[in-house]
Amino acid sequence: MASYDAVLDFFTKADEPANAGKVAEATGIDKKEVNKIMTKLKKEEKIVSPKRCYWELKK
């Protein structure tokens, strides 16, 4: 669950939309794991996509 919290924290602090690669680089978490967490966040409707392949926290 620490990885989930780290990714959610990244989106909370991000000032612009980010893709999975940028999240993985910033958090140090494997990109495949980041993709799984982002899929979960999408289903929970915590992040939204303002443009293709980029995500941000839902306002």
Short mmCIF file of C-alpha atoms in Angstrom, two decimals:
data_model
loop_
_atom_site.label_atom_id
_atom_site.label_comp_id
_atom_site.label_asym_id
_atom_site.label_seq_id
_atom_site.Cartn_x
_atom_site.Cartn_y
_atom_site.Cartn_z
CA MET A 1 0.00 0.00 0.00
CA ALA A 2 3.01 2.31 0.36
CA SER A 3 3.38 2.45 -3.43
CA TYR A 4 -0.29 3.39 -3.81
CA ASP A 5 0.14 6.23 -1.32
CA ALA A 6 3.34 7.41 -3.03
CA VAL A 7 1.63 7.63 -6.43
CA LEU A 8 -1.41 9.37 -4.97
CA ASP A 9 0.90 11.80 -3.15
CA PHE A 10 2.73 12.50 -6.43
CA PHE A 11 -0.53 13.49 -8.12
CA THR A 12 -1.52 15.61 -5.11
CA LYS A 13 1.68 17.64 -5.38
CA ALA A 14 1.99 17.69 -9.20
CA ASP A 15 1.42 21.06 -10.83
CA GLU A 16 0.82 19.60 -14.30
CA PRO A 17 -0.54 16.36 -15.80
CA ALA A 18 1.93 13.45 -15.87
CA ASN A 19 2.29 10.10 -17.58
CA ALA A 20 3.24 6.80 -15.96
CA GLY A 21 6.90 7.17 -16.92
CA LYS A 22 7.20 10.51 -15.17
CA VAL A 23 5.45 9.15 -12.07
CA ALA A 24 7.75 6.11 -12.01
CA GLU A 25 10.84 8.29 -12.36
CA ALA A 26 9.76 10.68 -9.60
CA THR A 27 8.67 8.01 -7.10
CA GLY A 28 11.28 5.35 -7.84
CA ILE A 29 8.55 2.74 -8.32
CA ASP A 30 8.67 0.32 -11.26
CA LYS A 31 6.63 1.58 -14.23
CA LYS A 32 4.53 -1.63 -14.39
CA GLU A 33 3.56 -1.16 -10.75
CA VAL A 34 2.75 2.50 -11.39
CA ASN A 35 0.47 1.46 -14.28
CA LYS A 36 -1.41 -0.94 -11.99
CA ILE A 37 -1.83 1.73 -9.33
CA MET A 38 -2.95 4.31 -11.88
CA THR A 39 -5.54 1.86 -13.22
CA LYS A 40 -6.87 1.49 -9.68
CA LEU A 41 -6.94 5.28 -9.22
CA LYS A 42 -8.85 5.64 -12.52
CA LYS A 43 -11.46 3.11 -11.36
CA GLU A 44 -11.78 4.97 -8.05
CA GLU A 45 -12.19 8.18 -10.10
CA LYS A 46 -9.36 9.92 -8.23
CA ILE A 47 -7.43 10.83 -11.40
CA VAL A 48 -8.68 12.05 -14.78
CA SER A 49 -7.07 12.49 -18.19
CA PRO A 50 -6.99 16.04 -19.59
CA LYS A 51 -5.17 14.74 -22.70
CA ARG A 52 -4.14 11.37 -24.09
CA CYS A 53 -1.74 9.39 -21.83
CA TYR A 54 -1.50 12.17 -19.24
CA TRP A 55 -3.27 12.16 -15.89
CA GLU A 56 -3.98 14.55 -13.04
CA LEU A 57 -5.85 14.55 -9.75
CA LYS A 58 -9.59 14.97 -10.15
CA LYS A 59 -10.67 18.43 -9.04
#
